[in-house]
mmCIF file of C-alpha atoms in Angstrom:
data_model
loop_
_atom_site.group_PDB
_atom_site.id
_atom_site.type_symbol
_atom_site.label_atom_id
_atom_site.label_comp_id
_atom_site.label_asym_id
_atom_site.label_seq_id
_atom_site.Cartn_x
_atom_site.Cartn_y
_atom_site.Cartn_z
ATOM 1 C CA UNK W 11 49.824 57.512 119.347
ATOM 2 C CA UNK W 12 50.505 55.942 115.945
ATOM 3 C CA UNK W 13 54.288 55.474 115.062
ATOM 4 C CA UNK W 14 55.488 56.128 111.846
ATOM 5 C CA UNK W 15 57.553 53.455 109.990
ATOM 6 C CA UNK W 16 61.100 52.879 111.488
ATOM 7 C CA UNK W 17 62.898 54.967 108.567
ATOM 8 C CA UNK W 18 60.573 57.905 108.884
ATOM 9 C CA UNK W 19 60.799 57.919 112.795
ATOM 10 C CA UNK W 20 63.092 55.360 114.365
ATOM 11 C CA UNK W 21 61.945 54.235 117.725
ATOM 12 C CA UNK W 22 62.603 51.540 120.466
ATOM 13 C CA UNK W 23 65.579 49.072 120.170
ATOM 14 C CA UNK W 24 65.001 48.505 116.430
ATOM 15 C CA UNK W 25 65.226 52.390 115.967
ATOM 16 C CA UNK W 26 68.434 52.522 118.015
ATOM 17 C CA UNK W 27 69.938 49.730 115.740
ATOM 18 C CA UNK W 28 69.052 51.516 112.752
ATOM 19 C CA UNK W 29 70.722 54.574 113.910
ATOM 20 C CA UNK W 30 73.837 52.682 114.419
ATOM 21 C CA UNK W 31 73.569 51.382 110.879
ATOM 22 C CA UNK W 32 73.110 55.120 109.489
ATOM 23 C CA UNK W 33 76.688 55.842 110.917
ATOM 24 C CA UNK W 34 78.116 53.285 108.537
ATOM 25 C CA UNK W 35 75.702 53.586 105.591
ATOM 26 C CA UNK W 36 75.470 57.339 105.341
ATOM 27 C CA UNK W 37 79.094 58.102 105.862
ATOM 28 C CA UNK W 38 79.790 58.935 102.178
ATOM 29 C CA UNK W 39 76.681 60.801 101.531
ATOM 30 C CA UNK W 40 77.344 62.897 104.690
ATOM 31 C CA UNK W 41 80.786 63.739 103.518
ATOM 32 C CA UNK W 42 79.390 64.693 99.973
ATOM 33 C CA UNK W 43 76.847 67.032 101.791
ATOM 34 C CA UNK W 44 79.714 68.688 103.589
ATOM 35 C CA UNK W 45 81.573 69.215 100.290
ATOM 36 C CA UNK W 46 78.603 70.948 98.656
ATOM 37 C CA UNK W 47 77.953 72.939 101.840
ATOM 38 C CA UNK W 48 81.387 74.844 101.522
ATOM 39 C CA UNK W 49 81.476 75.330 105.239
ATOM 40 C CA UNK W 50 83.119 78.462 106.510
ATOM 41 C CA UNK W 51 84.183 78.796 110.301
ATOM 42 C CA UNK W 52 81.450 81.378 111.144
ATOM 43 C CA UNK W 53 78.460 79.633 109.443
ATOM 44 C CA UNK W 54 75.291 79.046 111.187
ATOM 45 C CA UNK W 55 74.215 75.649 109.852
ATOM 46 C CA UNK W 56 70.892 73.683 110.433
ATOM 47 C CA UNK W 57 70.691 69.924 109.627
ATOM 48 C CA UNK W 58 67.075 68.512 109.288
ATOM 49 C CA UNK W 59 66.552 65.119 110.100
ATOM 50 C CA UNK W 60 70.061 64.836 111.634
ATOM 51 C CA UNK W 61 69.613 61.197 112.621
ATOM 52 C CA UNK W 62 72.321 59.973 114.909
ATOM 53 C CA UNK W 63 74.304 63.018 114.325
ATOM 54 C CA UNK W 64 77.365 62.047 112.190
ATOM 55 C CA UNK W 65 76.971 65.038 109.831
ATOM 56 C CA UNK W 66 76.848 67.440 112.922
ATOM 57 C CA UNK W 67 80.039 65.820 113.961
ATOM 58 C CA UNK W 68 81.680 66.500 110.679
ATOM 59 C CA UNK W 69 80.230 70.046 110.675
ATOM 60 C CA UNK W 70 81.545 70.851 114.205
ATOM 61 C CA UNK W 71 85.228 70.272 113.094
ATOM 62 C CA UNK W 72 84.883 73.226 110.489
ATOM 63 C CA UNK W 73 82.629 75.661 112.489
ATOM 64 C CA UNK W 74 84.601 77.246 115.156
ATOM 65 C CA UNK W 75 82.982 80.730 115.468
ATOM 66 C CA UNK W 76 79.447 79.877 114.294
ATOM 67 C CA UNK W 77 76.784 77.580 115.428
ATOM 68 C CA UNK W 78 75.422 73.934 114.360
ATOM 69 C CA UNK W 79 71.831 72.820 114.981
ATOM 70 C CA UNK W 80 70.358 69.553 114.269
ATOM 71 C CA UNK W 81 66.607 68.768 114.555
ATOM 72 C CA UNK W 82 65.021 65.208 114.271
ATOM 73 C CA UNK W 83 61.404 63.819 114.805
ATOM 74 C CA UNK W 84 62.737 60.667 116.568
ATOM 75 C CA UNK W 85 63.727 60.813 120.252
ATOM 76 C CA UNK W 86 66.071 57.878 119.734
ATOM 77 C CA UNK W 87 67.859 59.747 117.038
ATOM 78 C CA UNK W 88 67.996 62.846 119.192
ATOM 79 C CA UNK W 89 69.570 61.076 121.869
ATOM 80 C CA UNK W 90 72.107 59.348 119.748
ATOM 81 C CA UNK W 91 73.042 62.507 118.125
ATOM 82 C CA UNK W 92 73.312 64.200 121.543
ATOM 83 C CA UNK W 93 75.758 61.641 122.883
ATOM 84 C CA UNK W 94 77.847 61.716 119.871
ATOM 85 C CA UNK W 95 78.291 65.500 120.103
ATOM 86 C CA UNK W 96 78.070 65.958 123.851
ATOM 87 C CA UNK W 97 81.440 67.840 124.057
ATOM 88 C CA UNK W 98 80.447 70.569 121.617
ATOM 89 C CA UNK W 99 76.918 70.773 123.089
ATOM 90 C CA UNK W 100 78.409 71.556 126.350
ATOM 91 C CA UNK W 101 80.117 74.520 124.660
ATOM 92 C CA UNK W 102 77.025 75.584 122.950
ATOM 93 C CA UNK W 103 78.584 75.285 119.671
ATOM 94 C CA UNK W 104 75.979 72.514 118.889
ATOM 95 C CA UNK W 105 72.302 72.111 119.556
ATOM 96 C CA UNK W 106 70.374 69.020 118.949
ATOM 97 C CA UNK W 107 66.650 69.062 119.560
ATOM 98 C CA UNK W 108 63.583 66.850 118.809
ATOM 99 C CA UNK W 109 61.025 68.555 116.334
ATOM 100 C CA UNK W 110 59.385 68.572 112.880
ATOM 101 C CA UNK W 111 60.543 70.494 109.880
ATOM 102 C CA UNK W 112 56.929 71.527 109.325
ATOM 103 C CA UNK W 113 57.337 73.947 112.538
ATOM 104 C CA UNK W 114 61.214 74.764 113.007
ATOM 105 C CA UNK W 115 61.767 76.278 116.256
ATOM 106 C CA UNK W 116 64.116 79.042 114.958
ATOM 107 C CA UNK W 117 64.000 82.525 114.157
ATOM 108 C CA UNK W 118 63.461 83.885 110.563
ATOM 109 C CA UNK W 119 66.910 84.065 108.488
ATOM 110 C CA UNK W 120 68.885 82.425 111.342
ATOM 111 C CA UNK W 121 70.988 80.047 109.263
ATOM 112 C CA UNK W 122 73.555 80.473 106.296
ATOM 113 C CA UNK W 123 73.188 76.852 105.184
ATOM 114 C CA UNK W 124 70.690 74.200 105.761
ATOM 115 C CA UNK W 125 71.259 70.576 104.938
ATOM 116 C CA UNK W 126 68.963 67.278 104.863
ATOM 117 C CA UNK W 127 70.463 63.912 104.037
ATOM 118 C CA UNK W 128 67.997 61.068 103.158
ATOM 119 C CA UNK W 129 65.154 62.530 105.140
ATOM 120 C CA UNK W 130 63.298 64.775 102.473
ATOM 121 C CA UNK W 131 61.153 61.727 101.395
ATOM 122 C CA UNK W 132 59.721 61.706 104.768
ATOM 123 C CA UNK W 133 58.751 65.389 104.981
ATOM 124 C CA UNK W 134 55.007 65.393 106.000
ATOM 125 C CA UNK W 135 54.092 68.294 103.616
ATOM 126 C CA UNK W 136 57.060 68.895 101.160
ATOM 127 C CA UNK W 137 55.694 72.207 99.586
ATOM 128 C CA UNK W 138 54.872 73.740 103.014
ATOM 129 C CA UNK W 139 58.046 72.459 104.691
ATOM 130 C CA UNK W 140 60.180 73.789 101.973
ATOM 131 C CA UNK W 141 58.705 77.112 102.715
ATOM 132 C CA UNK W 142 59.348 76.859 106.388
ATOM 133 C CA UNK W 143 63.096 75.759 105.509
ATOM 134 C CA UNK W 144 63.226 78.999 103.291
ATOM 135 C CA UNK W 145 61.814 81.132 106.198
ATOM 136 C CA UNK W 146 64.994 80.359 108.475
ATOM 137 C CA UNK W 147 67.447 80.461 105.748
ATOM 138 C CA UNK W 148 69.296 83.857 105.252
ATOM 139 C CA UNK W 149 69.042 85.620 101.806
ATOM 140 C CA UNK W 150 71.520 84.075 99.554
ATOM 141 C CA UNK W 151 71.708 81.115 101.876
ATOM 142 C CA UNK W 152 72.297 77.494 100.626
ATOM 143 C CA UNK W 153 70.070 74.358 101.036
ATOM 144 C CA UNK W 154 71.468 70.897 100.334
ATOM 145 C CA UNK W 155 69.185 68.124 99.807
ATOM 146 C CA UNK W 156 70.857 64.502 99.448
ATOM 147 C CA UNK W 157 68.361 62.006 98.091
ATOM 148 C CA UNK W 158 68.703 58.347 97.433
ATOM 149 C CA UNK W 159 66.624 57.594 94.261
ATOM 150 C CA UNK W 160 64.692 54.636 93.950
ATOM 151 C CA UNK W 161 65.406 52.133 91.314
ATOM 152 C CA UNK W 162 62.406 51.082 89.451
ATOM 153 C CA UNK W 163 62.333 47.605 90.668
ATOM 154 C CA UNK W 164 61.943 48.742 94.314
ATOM 155 C CA UNK W 165 59.463 51.681 93.680
ATOM 156 C CA UNK W 166 56.276 49.730 94.097
ATOM 157 C CA UNK W 167 57.524 48.045 97.290
ATOM 158 C CA UNK W 168 58.745 51.134 98.769
ATOM 159 C CA UNK W 169 55.613 53.065 98.356
ATOM 160 C CA UNK W 170 53.527 50.206 99.792
ATOM 161 C CA UNK W 171 55.808 50.262 102.909
ATOM 162 C CA UNK W 172 55.359 54.117 103.224
ATOM 163 C CA UNK W 173 59.376 54.146 102.870
ATOM 164 C CA UNK W 174 59.225 57.127 100.122
ATOM 165 C CA UNK W 175 56.936 59.568 98.541
ATOM 166 C CA UNK W 176 57.086 59.308 94.822
ATOM 167 C CA UNK W 177 57.730 62.683 93.585
ATOM 168 C CA UNK W 178 60.791 63.589 95.867
ATOM 169 C CA UNK W 179 62.722 60.494 94.472
ATOM 170 C CA UNK W 180 61.481 59.864 91.027
ATOM 171 C CA UNK W 181 60.438 63.109 89.579
ATOM 172 C CA UNK W 182 63.222 65.779 89.620
ATOM 173 C CA UNK W 183 61.081 68.141 87.448
ATOM 174 C CA UNK W 184 58.307 68.331 90.192
ATOM 175 C CA UNK W 185 60.956 68.611 92.827
ATOM 176 C CA UNK W 186 62.644 71.680 90.980
ATOM 177 C CA UNK W 187 59.228 73.252 90.546
ATOM 178 C CA UNK W 188 58.467 72.782 94.453
ATOM 179 C CA UNK W 189 61.708 74.698 95.079
ATOM 180 C CA UNK W 190 61.140 77.551 92.901
ATOM 181 C CA UNK W 191 57.743 77.774 94.184
ATOM 182 C CA UNK W 192 59.149 77.717 97.656
ATOM 183 C CA UNK W 193 61.429 80.863 96.679
ATOM 184 C CA UNK W 194 64.651 79.412 95.720
ATOM 185 C CA UNK W 195 66.172 81.250 92.851
ATOM 186 C CA UNK W 196 68.394 78.601 91.465
ATOM 187 C CA UNK W 197 68.418 74.843 91.672
ATOM 188 C CA UNK W 198 71.301 72.743 90.587
ATOM 189 C CA UNK W 199 71.148 69.011 90.592
ATOM 190 C CA UNK W 200 74.375 66.775 91.094
ATOM 191 C CA UNK W 201 74.922 63.136 91.277
ATOM 192 C CA UNK W 202 74.326 59.810 89.823
ATOM 193 C CA UNK W 203 71.500 57.347 89.254
ATOM 194 C CA UNK W 204 71.199 56.489 92.976
ATOM 195 C CA UNK W 205 72.227 59.441 94.928
ATOM 196 C CA UNK W 206 71.415 63.092 94.007
ATOM 197 C CA UNK W 207 72.170 66.463 95.624
ATOM 198 C CA UNK W 208 70.053 69.450 95.186
ATOM 199 C CA UNK W 209 71.642 72.843 95.823
ATOM 200 C CA UNK W 210 69.576 76.001 95.157
#
């Protein structure tokens, strides 16, 4: 089996180390996503590309009567997220599983809110995958995508290494068009030159 790059699908010892680094590097962006989600105690929330589970941990402190799910392509990330959130998984408030955004293992209209932090650029088929996300989102629900935009000097190297697709990070018009095409009625873009959040 051909492995994807470490950022796309962390694996092995290097993948485990990357997961630990994510806990430090992504803390601020996870907190930003948390603010944009406007979490209520009875929300049903899904994180796509949950990594080591830090945002799930932040969410579970605010969701007391609802449900938090995380899904990640990487077995290593799922294991780390399950360890970090073991107490709430035991109470069935939280579920973390391995899977792909292209075929989410959830019923239609199951979630009030869906979030993805720095994983959208690795989605294998963004147009289809956004429609799949829309399928499991309740009418009037919220999707928050947090993206790290590439500086021009790093763009070529990132594309060569397969770290990012061009349009999610550098062409916001195309990204907005994809969100509208997937059925989202409103798209707001919030952020600075390095990190942006999209909230339909």
